[in-house]
Amino acid sequence: MDKVYYSYMADPVIQSSITLASASKNLEAAVDGLNLTEGESTPQPTPPRWSRIRHVFRYAFSEFFGTMIMMLFGDGVVAQVLLSEKQKGEYQSITWGWGLGVMLGVYVSSPSGSHLNPAVTLASCLLRRFPWRRFPIYLLSQVLGAMCGAAIVYANYRSAIDAYEGGSTIRTVPGYSSTATAGIFSTYPAPFMTRTGMFFSEFIASAILMFGIFAVKDNTELKQDNAATPTTTTAPPPPPPPPPPTTNPRLPLMMPLAMFFLIFGIGACFGWETGYAINLARDFGPRLVAYMIGYGTEVWTAGGYYFWYARNHSPLRLEKHIPHNPHPPTTTTTTLTKKNSDQIPMIAPFLGCAVGGWLYDVFIYTGADSVVHESPLFGLGRCFVHRWKVRSGHRSRSQGLDETLQEKGQESMGRMREFLRCGLVIHDGDEQKRSGFFPVKIIS
């Protein structure tokens, strides 16, 4: 066989074919190299479409699933305690369940910074320079995640709800029935609570939440930085190479566990009166789901219009006729007053978180990323002053205003300049004059 093989390979026709094949391969490689410009590498394969979609919407997915996990554990533990008539847990079980839900939600949503709460996102935008363009994305993702979590809990406990309410077509709200189950999904105040008490309870709980979040975040980051600093007196080792740039929000390692204790403490100490919503997404999303699955409009009006706004302040008089009375018909009158509500679960968390974070930054925090230390009135000036900055090399909006005003006369220009004395850059010839921080004043 060897002789046959060698004689086959020695054939000049076979040898010429092998030579031509190798030459053609070399020629193709050379042509591919000529097609590339100098310094250009071989083009990389295009990533799959889903990878590109995930890269664009990663923060939204992170907040969605983090909030959904939080609601699965939070609403799930409330459903188990209520529907079992406290045989499978008590109020402390609810606080433990919500704490665990928040902790696991923080772990899941770590790529986006683990906000899980529109009020936390707003406070971060106001005080810590979080991009405002992400606020609506985070808000929508959190609300949709809460709605999805509440819907899953309802699907899981639907048979138990039917048995507890007394039928598959009966769905009631606290204050309208002794077997109400709408409290599984959203918060309702205690009957004795006044309007001021409701607002203050949600406000103080939200302020504690934001104050604790900033404190835990900053303290854990400080400990990590101190642990990386050498404590010996010998020559320090060479500095490590800088980490690659990243745009992901930094989440401290101990943040989830600290959030568990923070939510557990708020629920155990401040949760009885109003149910400690402290989160628009946690309350509004499941409340909307409850309305959609058949709990009726009472989910918006229960608790003296705790959630919604009642415009009518006049009392409602309900008259009931007394039958079998020989005397002229008389009536008994019951007076019901529509209480004026300020959408407490919606507004109080935003105000409380903003105030709690502001207090921490004013009195404790010294970092450069807070706007409190460089804005007038400890950052409050940002709420009253609107500044337009001029970018070098670009045409500013105030330049266009001045060109238009020059055509309308000196008198109208002077009045308009007075109106624009709130931080605008006003161009006058080749000079640029920036006015101070003054509130807007409309000259009649």
CSV table of C-alpha atoms in Angstrom, one decimal:
chain,number,residue,atom,x,y,z
A,1,MET,CA,0.0,0.0,0.0
A,2,ASP,CA,2.9,2.4,0.8
A,3,LYS,CA,4.3,1.9,-2.7
A,4,VAL,CA,1.0,2.6,-4.3
A,5,TYR,CA,0.6,5.8,-2.1
A,6,TYR,CA,4.1,7.1,-2.9
A,7,SER,CA,3.6,6.4,-6.6
A,8,TYR,CA,0.3,8.2,-6.4
A,9,MET,CA,1.8,11.2,-4.7
A,10,ALA,CA,4.7,11.2,-7.2
A,11,ASP,CA,2.3,11.7,-10.1
A,12,PRO,CA,3.1,15.2,-11.5
A,13,VAL,CA,-0.7,15.9,-12.2
A,14,ILE,CA,-1.5,15.3,-8.5
A,15,GLN,CA,1.3,17.5,-7.3
A,16,SER,CA,0.3,20.3,-9.5
A,17,SER,CA,-3.4,20.1,-8.2
A,18,ILE,CA,-2.2,20.3,-4.6
A,19,THR,CA,0.0,23.3,-5.4
A,20,LEU,CA,-2.9,25.1,-7.1
A,21,ALA,CA,-5.2,24.5,-4.1
A,22,SER,CA,-2.8,25.9,-1.6
A,23,ALA,CA,-2.1,28.9,-3.9
A,24,SER,CA,-5.8,29.7,-4.2
A,25,LYS,CA,-6.2,29.7,-0.3
A,26,ASN,CA,-3.2,32.0,0.0
A,27,LEU,CA,-4.7,34.3,-2.6
A,28,GLU,CA,-8.1,34.5,-0.8
A,29,ALA,CA,-6.3,35.4,2.5
A,30,ALA,CA,-4.3,38.1,0.7
A,31,VAL,CA,-7.5,39.6,-0.9
A,32,ASP,CA,-9.2,39.7,2.5
A,33,GLY,CA,-6.2,41.5,4.0
A,34,LEU,CA,-6.3,44.1,1.2
A,35,ASN,CA,-9.9,44.8,1.8
A,36,LEU,CA,-9.1,45.9,5.4
A,37,THR,CA,-7.7,49.4,5.9
A,38,GLU,CA,-4.6,50.1,7.9
A,39,GLY,CA,-5.2,49.5,11.6
A,40,GLU,CA,-8.6,47.8,11.1
A,41,SER,CA,-9.2,44.4,12.5
A,42,THR,CA,-11.3,41.6,11.3
A,43,PRO,CA,-15.0,42.6,11.7
A,44,GLN,CA,-16.7,41.0,14.7
A,45,PRO,CA,-19.9,39.1,14.3
A,46,THR,CA,-23.1,41.0,14.9
A,47,PRO,CA,-24.6,40.2,18.3
A,48,PRO,CA,-28.0,38.6,18.4
A,49,ARG,CA,-31.0,41.0,18.4
A,50,TRP,CA,-32.1,40.0,21.9
A,51,SER,CA,-28.6,40.9,23.2
A,52,ARG,CA,-28.9,44.4,21.8
A,53,ILE,CA,-32.5,44.8,23.2
A,54,ARG,CA,-31.3,43.5,26.6
A,55,HIS,CA,-28.4,46.0,26.6
A,56,VAL,CA,-30.7,48.9,25.9
A,57,PHE,CA,-33.5,48.0,28.4
A,58,ARG,CA,-31.3,46.4,31.1
A,59,TYR,CA,-32.1,49.0,33.7
A,60,ALA,CA,-35.8,48.9,33.0
A,61,PHE,CA,-35.8,45.1,33.2
A,62,SER,CA,-33.8,45.3,36.4
A,63,GLU,CA,-36.3,47.6,38.1
A,64,PHE,CA,-39.3,45.6,36.7
A,65,PHE,CA,-38.2,42.2,38.1
A,66,GLY,CA,-36.8,43.7,41.3
A,67,THR,CA,-40.2,45.3,42.1
A,68,MET,CA,-42.1,42.2,41.0
A,69,ILE,CA,-40.0,40.0,43.4
A,70,MET,CA,-40.7,42.5,46.2
A,71,MET,CA,-44.4,42.4,45.6
A,72,LEU,CA,-44.5,38.6,45.4
A,73,PHE,CA,-43.1,38.3,48.9
A,74,GLY,CA,-44.9,41.3,50.3
A,75,ASP,CA,-48.4,40.7,49.0
A,76,GLY,CA,-47.9,37.0,49.4
A,77,VAL,CA,-47.3,37.1,53.1
A,78,VAL,CA,-50.3,39.5,53.6
A,79,ALA,CA,-52.5,37.0,51.7
A,80,GLN,CA,-51.3,34.1,53.8
A,81,VAL,CA,-51.8,35.8,57.1
A,82,LEU,CA,-55.2,37.2,56.2
A,83,LEU,CA,-56.8,34.3,54.4
A,84,SER,CA,-55.7,31.8,57.1
A,85,GLU,CA,-57.3,34.0,59.7
A,86,LYS,CA,-53.9,34.4,61.4
A,87,GLN,CA,-53.3,30.7,61.8
A,88,LYS,CA,-50.3,30.8,59.4
A,89,GLY,CA,-48.8,34.0,60.8
A,90,GLU,CA,-49.4,37.3,62.5
A,91,TYR,CA,-48.4,40.9,62.0
A,92,GLN,CA,-44.8,40.2,62.6
A,93,SER,CA,-44.9,37.7,59.8
A,94,ILE,CA,-45.9,40.5,57.5
A,95,THR,CA,-43.0,42.7,58.5
A,96,TRP,CA,-40.6,39.8,58.0
A,97,GLY,CA,-42.1,39.0,54.6
A,98,TRP,CA,-41.8,42.6,53.4
A,99,GLY,CA,-38.3,42.8,54.6
A,100,LEU,CA,-37.3,39.7,52.8
A,101,GLY,CA,-39.1,40.8,49.6
A,102,VAL,CA,-37.2,44.1,49.6
A,103,MET,CA,-33.9,42.4,50.3
A,104,LEU,CA,-34.3,39.9,47.4
A,105,GLY,CA,-35.6,42.7,45.2
A,106,VAL,CA,-32.5,44.7,45.9
A,107,TYR,CA,-30.3,41.7,44.9
A,108,VAL,CA,-32.2,41.2,41.7
A,109,SER,CA,-32.2,44.9,40.6
A,110,SER,CA,-28.6,45.6,41.5
A,111,PRO,CA,-27.6,46.6,37.9
A,112,SER,CA,-30.0,49.6,38.0
A,113,GLY,CA,-29.1,50.7,41.5
A,114,SER,CA,-32.1,48.9,43.2
A,115,HIS,CA,-34.5,51.8,43.6
A,116,LEU,CA,-37.8,49.8,43.5
A,117,ASN,CA,-39.5,53.0,44.5
A,118,PRO,CA,-40.3,56.1,42.5
A,119,ALA,CA,-39.8,58.3,45.5
A,120,VAL,CA,-36.3,57.0,45.9
A,121,THR,CA,-35.6,57.7,42.3
A,122,LEU,CA,-36.9,61.2,42.6
A,123,ALA,CA,-34.8,61.9,45.7
A,124,SER,CA,-31.7,60.6,43.9
A,125,CYS,CA,-32.5,62.9,40.9
A,126,LEU,CA,-33.0,65.9,43.2
A,127,LEU,CA,-30.0,65.4,45.6
A,128,ARG,CA,-27.5,63.0,44.1
A,129,ARG,CA,-27.4,64.0,40.4
A,130,PHE,CA,-29.2,60.9,39.1
A,131,PRO,CA,-30.0,61.4,35.4
A,132,TRP,CA,-33.5,62.8,35.1
A,133,ARG,CA,-33.9,61.1,31.7
A,134,ARG,CA,-34.1,57.7,33.6
A,135,PHE,CA,-36.8,58.8,36.0
A,136,PRO,CA,-39.8,58.1,33.7
A,137,ILE,CA,-38.3,54.8,32.7
A,138,TYR,CA,-37.7,53.7,36.3
A,139,LEU,CA,-41.2,54.9,37.3
A,140,LEU,CA,-43.0,52.9,34.6
A,141,SER,CA,-40.9,49.8,35.2
A,142,GLN,CA,-41.6,49.9,38.9
A,143,VAL,CA,-45.3,50.3,38.5
A,144,LEU,CA,-45.6,47.6,35.9
A,145,GLY,CA,-43.4,45.3,38.0
A,146,ALA,CA,-45.7,45.9,41.1
A,147,MET,CA,-48.8,45.2,39.0
A,148,CYS,CA,-47.3,41.9,37.7
A,149,GLY,CA,-46.4,40.8,41.2
A,150,ALA,CA,-49.9,41.6,42.5
A,151,ALA,CA,-51.5,39.7,39.6
A,152,ILE,CA,-49.4,36.6,40.3
A,153,VAL,CA,-50.3,36.7,44.0
A,154,TYR,CA,-54.0,37.0,43.1
A,155,ALA,CA,-53.8,34.0,40.7
A,156,ASN,CA,-52.1,31.9,43.4
A,157,TYR,CA,-54.5,32.7,46.2
A,158,ARG,CA,-57.7,33.0,44.1
A,159,SER,CA,-59.3,29.9,45.6
A,160,ALA,CA,-58.5,31.0,49.1
A,161,ILE,CA,-60.0,34.4,48.4
A,162,ASP,CA,-63.2,32.8,47.1
A,163,ALA,CA,-63.5,30.7,50.3
A,164,TYR,CA,-62.7,33.7,52.5
A,165,GLU,CA,-65.1,36.1,50.8
A,166,GLY,CA,-67.9,33.6,50.4
A,167,GLY,CA,-68.0,33.2,46.6
A,168,SER,CA,-66.1,33.7,43.4
A,169,THR,CA,-68.1,36.8,42.5
A,170,ILE,CA,-67.7,38.6,45.8
A,171,ARG,CA,-64.8,41.0,46.2
A,172,THR,CA,-64.9,43.6,49.0
A,173,VAL,CA,-62.7,46.4,50.3
A,174,PRO,CA,-61.8,47.2,54.0
A,175,GLY,CA,-64.5,49.4,55.5
A,176,TYR,CA,-67.3,47.8,53.5
A,177,SER,CA,-67.1,44.2,54.7
A,178,SER,CA,-65.7,42.2,57.6
A,179,THR,CA,-64.2,39.7,55.1
A,180,ALA,CA,-62.6,42.2,52.8
A,181,THR,CA,-59.5,41.0,50.9
A,182,ALA,CA,-58.5,44.2,49.0
A,183,GLY,CA,-56.0,44.9,51.7
A,184,ILE,CA,-53.8,42.1,50.3
A,185,PHE,CA,-52.8,44.3,47.4
A,186,SER,CA,-52.8,47.9,48.6
A,187,THR,CA,-52.9,49.9,51.9
A,188,TYR,CA,-55.9,51.2,53.7
A,189,PRO,CA,-55.8,53.4,56.8
A,190,ALA,CA,-57.1,52.4,60.3
A,191,PRO,CA,-60.7,53.7,60.9
A,192,PHE,CA,-59.6,56.1,63.7
A,193,MET,CA,-57.0,57.9,61.6
A,194,THR,CA,-57.5,61.6,60.8
A,195,ARG,CA,-56.4,63.2,57.6
A,196,THR,CA,-53.4,64.8,59.2
A,197,GLY,CA,-52.4,61.6,60.9
A,198,MET,CA,-52.5,59.7,57.7
A,199,PHE,CA,-50.3,62.1,55.9
A,200,PHE,CA,-47.8,62.4,58.7
A,201,SER,CA,-47.6,58.7,59.2
A,202,GLU,CA,-46.7,58.1,55.5
A,203,PHE,CA,-44.4,61.2,55.5
A,204,ILE,CA,-42.3,60.2,58.5
A,205,ALA,CA,-42.0,56.6,57.4
A,206,SER,CA,-40.8,57.8,53.9
A,207,ALA,CA,-38.3,60.2,55.4
A,208,ILE,CA,-36.9,57.5,57.6
A,209,LEU,CA,-36.6,55.2,54.6
A,210,MET,CA,-34.6,57.7,52.5
A,211,PHE,CA,-32.5,58.8,55.4
A,212,GLY,CA,-31.6,55.2,56.1
A,213,ILE,CA,-30.9,54.4,52.4
A,214,PHE,CA,-28.4,57.3,52.1
A,215,ALA,CA,-26.8,56.4,55.4
A,216,VAL,CA,-26.4,52.7,54.6
A,217,LYS,CA,-25.1,53.4,51.1
A,218,ASP,CA,-22.5,55.9,52.2
A,219,ASN,CA,-21.4,54.0,55.3
A,220,THR,CA,-20.9,50.7,53.4
A,221,GLU,CA,-19.0,52.5,50.7
A,222,LEU,CA,-16.8,54.1,53.3
A,223,LYS,CA,-16.0,50.8,54.9
A,224,GLN,CA,-15.1,49.3,51.6
A,225,ASP,CA,-12.7,52.2,50.8
A,226,ASN,CA,-11.1,52.0,54.3
A,227,ALA,CA,-10.6,48.2,53.9
A,228,ALA,CA,-8.7,48.8,50.7
A,229,THR,CA,-6.4,51.4,52.3
A,230,PRO,CA,-3.1,50.0,53.7
A,231,THR,CA,-2.6,50.6,57.5
A,232,THR,CA,1.2,49.8,57.8
A,233,THR,CA,3.9,52.5,57.9
A,234,THR,CA,6.0,50.8,55.2
A,235,ALA,CA,6.2,52.1,51.7
A,236,PRO,CA,2.8,51.7,50.1
A,237,PRO,CA,2.5,49.2,47.2
A,238,PRO,CA,2.1,50.6,43.7
A,239,PRO,CA,-1.5,51.7,43.0
A,240,PRO,CA,-3.6,49.2,41.1
A,241,PRO,CA,-4.6,50.0,37.6
A,242,PRO,CA,-7.8,52.0,37.3
A,243,PRO,CA,-11.0,50.0,36.8
A,244,PRO,CA,-12.6,50.1,33.4
A,245,PRO,CA,-15.2,52.9,33.0
A,246,THR,CA,-18.7,51.8,33.7
A,247,THR,CA,-22.1,53.5,33.8
A,248,ASN,CA,-23.8,51.0,36.1
A,249,PRO,CA,-24.9,52.5,39.4
A,250,ARG,CA,-22.8,51.3,42.3
A,251,LEU,CA,-24.6,49.1,44.8
A,252,PRO,CA,-22.8,48.4,48.2
A,253,LEU,CA,-22.3,44.8,49.1
A,254,MET,CA,-24.2,45.0,52.4
A,255,MET,CA,-27.0,47.1,51.1
A,256,PRO,CA,-29.6,44.3,50.7
A,257,LEU,CA,-29.2,43.0,54.2
A,258,ALA,CA,-29.3,46.5,55.6
A,259,MET,CA,-32.5,47.2,53.6
A,260,PHE,CA,-34.1,44.1,55.1
A,261,PHE,CA,-33.6,45.5,58.7
A,262,LEU,CA,-34.7,49.0,57.6
A,263,ILE,CA,-38.0,47.8,56.1
A,264,PHE,CA,-38.6,45.4,58.9
A,265,GLY,CA,-38.1,48.2,61.4
A,266,ILE,CA,-40.4,50.7,59.6
A,267,GLY,CA,-43.1,48.0,59.4
A,268,ALA,CA,-42.8,47.0,63.0
A,269,CYS,CA,-42.8,50.5,64.4
A,270,PHE,CA,-44.8,52.7,61.9
A,271,GLY,CA,-46.8,50.3,59.8
A,272,TRP,CA,-50.0,49.8,61.8
A,273,GLU,CA,-51.8,53.0,61.1
A,274,THR,CA,-51.7,53.3,57.3
A,275,GLY,CA,-50.0,50.1,56.2
A,276,TYR,CA,-46.7,51.9,55.4
A,277,ALA,CA,-47.1,52.2,51.7
A,278,ILE,CA,-44.1,54.6,51.4
A,279,ASN,CA,-44.0,53.7,47.7
A,280,LEU,CA,-46.2,54.8,44.9
A,281,ALA,CA,-45.5,51.8,42.7
A,282,ARG,CA,-46.2,49.4,45.6
A,283,ASP,CA,-49.6,51.0,46.3
A,284,PHE,CA,-50.9,52.3,43.0
A,285,GLY,CA,-49.9,49.3,40.9
A,286,PRO,CA,-51.6,46.6,43.0
A,287,ARG,CA,-54.6,49.0,43.6
A,288,LEU,CA,-55.1,49.3,39.9
A,289,VAL,CA,-54.9,45.5,39.6
A,290,ALA,CA,-57.5,45.1,42.3
A,291,TYR,CA,-59.8,47.5,40.4
A,292,MET,CA,-59.3,45.5,37.2
A,293,ILE,CA,-60.1,42.1,38.7
A,294,GLY,CA,-63.4,43.2,40.2
A,295,TYR,CA,-63.0,45.0,43.5
A,296,GLY,CA,-64.8,48.0,42.2
A,297,THR,CA,-64.4,51.7,42.6
A,298,GLU,CA,-64.3,51.3,46.4
A,299,VAL,CA,-60.5,50.7,46.1
A,300,TRP,CA,-60.2,54.5,45.3
A,301,THR,CA,-62.7,55.8,47.8
A,302,ALA,CA,-62.2,53.6,50.9
A,303,GLY,CA,-60.8,55.1,54.0
A,304,GLY,CA,-62.5,58.5,53.5
A,305,TYR,CA,-61.0,58.9,50.0
A,306,TYR,CA,-57.6,57.9,51.4
A,307,PHE,CA,-56.1,57.5,47.9
A,308,TRP,CA,-58.2,59.7,45.6
A,309,TYR,CA,-59.3,63.3,45.8
A,310,ALA,CA,-62.9,64.2,46.8
A,311,ARG,CA,-63.9,67.5,45.4
A,312,ASN,CA,-67.3,67.7,47.1
A,313,HIS,CA,-67.0,68.9,50.7
A,314,SER,CA,-70.8,69.1,51.3
A,315,PRO,CA,-72.3,66.4,53.5
A,316,LEU,CA,-74.5,63.6,51.9
A,317,ARG,CA,-77.8,63.1,53.6
A,318,LEU,CA,-79.2,59.6,53.4
A,319,GLU,CA,-82.9,59.4,54.4
A,320,LYS,CA,-84.6,56.1,55.4
A,321,HIS,CA,-88.4,55.9,55.7
A,322,ILE,CA,-89.8,54.2,58.8
A,323,PRO,CA,-92.6,51.8,57.7
A,324,HIS,CA,-95.8,50.9,59.6
A,325,ASN,CA,-96.0,54.2,61.3
A,326,PRO,CA,-99.5,55.7,61.8
A,327,HIS,CA,-98.2,59.1,62.2
A,328,PRO,CA,-97.0,61.2,59.2
A,329,PRO,CA,-93.9,59.8,57.7
A,330,THR,CA,-90.8,60.7,59.5
A,331,THR,CA,-87.2,60.1,58.5
A,332,THR,CA,-84.0,59.3,60.2
A,333,THR,CA,-81.0,61.2,58.7
A,334,THR,CA,-77.5,59.9,58.5
A,335,THR,CA,-74.8,62.3,57.5
A,336,LEU,CA,-71.8,61.2,55.6
A,337,THR,CA,-69.0,63.6,54.8
A,338,LYS,CA,-66.7,63.2,51.9
A,339,LYS,CA,-63.3,63.9,53.3
A,340,ASN,CA,-60.8,65.8,51.2
A,341,SER,CA,-57.8,63.7,50.5
A,342,ASP,CA,-54.5,64.7,48.9
A,343,GLN,CA,-53.7,61.3,47.3
A,344,ILE,CA,-51.7,60.5,50.4
A,345,PRO,CA,-50.0,57.3,49.2
A,346,MET,CA,-48.9,59.1,46.1
A,347,ILE,CA,-47.7,62.5,47.5
A,348,ALA,CA,-46.5,61.8,51.0
A,349,PRO,CA,-43.8,59.3,49.9
A,350,PHE,CA,-42.3,61.7,47.4
A,351,LEU,CA,-42.2,64.6,49.9
A,352,GLY,CA,-41.0,62.4,52.8
A,353,CYS,CA,-38.1,60.8,50.8
A,354,ALA,CA,-37.0,64.2,49.5
A,355,VAL,CA,-37.0,65.7,53.0
A,356,GLY,CA,-35.3,62.6,54.5
A,357,GLY,CA,-32.5,62.6,51.9
A,358,TRP,CA,-32.1,66.4,52.2
A,359,LEU,CA,-31.7,66.2,55.9
A,360,TYR,CA,-29.0,63.6,55.6
A,361,ASP,CA,-27.1,65.5,53.0
A,362,VAL,CA,-27.3,68.8,54.9
A,363,PHE,CA,-26.2,67.6,58.3
A,364,ILE,CA,-24.1,64.5,57.7
A,365,TYR,CA,-23.0,63.9,54.1
A,366,THR,CA,-19.9,65.6,52.7
A,367,GLY,CA,-19.6,64.0,49.3
A,368,ALA,CA,-19.2,66.0,46.1
A,369,ASP,CA,-22.0,64.3,44.3
A,370,SER,CA,-24.7,66.0,46.4
A,371,VAL,CA,-26.2,69.3,45.2
A,372,VAL,CA,-26.7,70.5,48.7
A,373,HIS,CA,-23.2,71.8,49.1
A,374,GLU,CA,-22.9,73.9,46.0
A,375,SER,CA,-26.5,75.3,45.6
A,376,PRO,CA,-28.0,78.2,47.4
A,377,LEU,CA,-30.1,77.6,50.5
A,378,PHE,CA,-28.7,74.1,51.0
A,379,GLY,CA,-30.0,73.0,47.6
A,380,LEU,CA,-33.4,74.5,48.0
A,381,GLY,CA,-32.6,77.2,45.5
A,382,ARG,CA,-32.8,74.6,42.7
A,383,CYS,CA,-36.5,74.4,43.3
A,384,PHE,CA,-37.0,78.2,42.6
A,385,VAL,CA,-34.2,79.1,40.2
A,386,HIS,CA,-34.1,77.8,36.6
A,387,ARG,CA,-30.6,78.2,35.2
A,388,TRP,CA,-29.8,77.9,31.5
A,389,LYS,CA,-26.2,77.2,30.8
A,390,VAL,CA,-24.4,78.3,27.6
A,391,ARG,CA,-22.4,75.6,25.9
A,392,SER,CA,-19.2,76.7,24.2
A,393,GLY,CA,-19.5,76.6,20.4
A,394,HIS,CA,-23.3,76.4,20.4
A,395,ARG,CA,-25.9,79.0,19.8
A,396,SER,CA,-27.8,79.7,23.1
A,397,ARG,CA,-31.5,80.2,23.5
A,398,SER,CA,-31.0,83.6,25.1
A,399,GLN,CA,-29.1,84.8,21.9
A,400,GLY,CA,-32.1,84.0,19.9
A,401,LEU,CA,-34.3,85.9,22.4
A,402,ASP,CA,-32.1,89.0,22.2
A,403,GLU,CA,-32.2,89.0,18.4
A,404,THR,CA,-36.0,88.9,18.5
A,405,LEU,CA,-36.3,91.5,21.2
A,406,GLN,CA,-34.1,94.1,19.3
A,407,GLU,CA,-36.7,94.3,16.6
A,408,LYS,CA,-39.4,95.2,19.1
A,409,GLY,CA,-37.8,98.3,20.6
A,410,GLN,CA,-35.8,99.2,23.7
A,411,GLU,CA,-38.7,99.5,26.0
A,412,SER,CA,-40.0,95.9,25.5
A,413,MET,CA,-36.4,94.6,25.7
A,414,GLY,CA,-35.8,96.2,29.0
A,415,ARG,CA,-39.0,94.7,30.5
A,416,MET,CA,-38.1,91.3,29.1
A,417,ARG,CA,-34.6,91.4,30.6
A,418,GLU,CA,-36.1,92.1,34.0
A,419,PHE,CA,-38.3,89.1,33.5
A,420,LEU,CA,-35.4,86.9,32.6
A,421,ARG,CA,-33.3,87.7,35.7
A,422,CYS,CA,-33.4,84.1,37.0
A,423,GLY,CA,-30.2,82.7,35.9
A,424,LEU,CA,-30.3,83.3,32.2
A,425,VAL,CA,-27.2,84.2,30.2
A,426,ILE,CA,-28.0,87.5,28.5
A,427,HIS,CA,-25.7,88.5,25.6
A,428,ASP,CA,-25.1,92.2,25.2
A,429,GLY,CA,-22.8,92.8,22.2
A,430,ASP,CA,-19.6,90.8,22.8
A,431,GLU,CA,-20.2,90.6,26.5
A,432,GLN,CA,-21.9,87.9,28.4
A,433,LYS,CA,-23.5,88.9,31.7
A,434,ARG,CA,-24.9,86.3,34.1
A,435,SER,CA,-27.4,87.5,36.6
A,436,GLY,CA,-27.5,86.3,40.1
A,437,PHE,CA,-29.9,83.9,41.7
A,438,PHE,CA,-33.2,85.7,41.9
A,439,PRO,CA,-36.7,84.4,41.9
A,440,VAL,CA,-38.8,84.9,38.8
A,441,LYS,CA,-40.6,88.2,38.9
A,442,ILE,CA,-43.4,89.0,36.4
A,443,ILE,CA,-43.6,92.7,35.7
A,444,SER,CA,-47.1,93.8,34.9
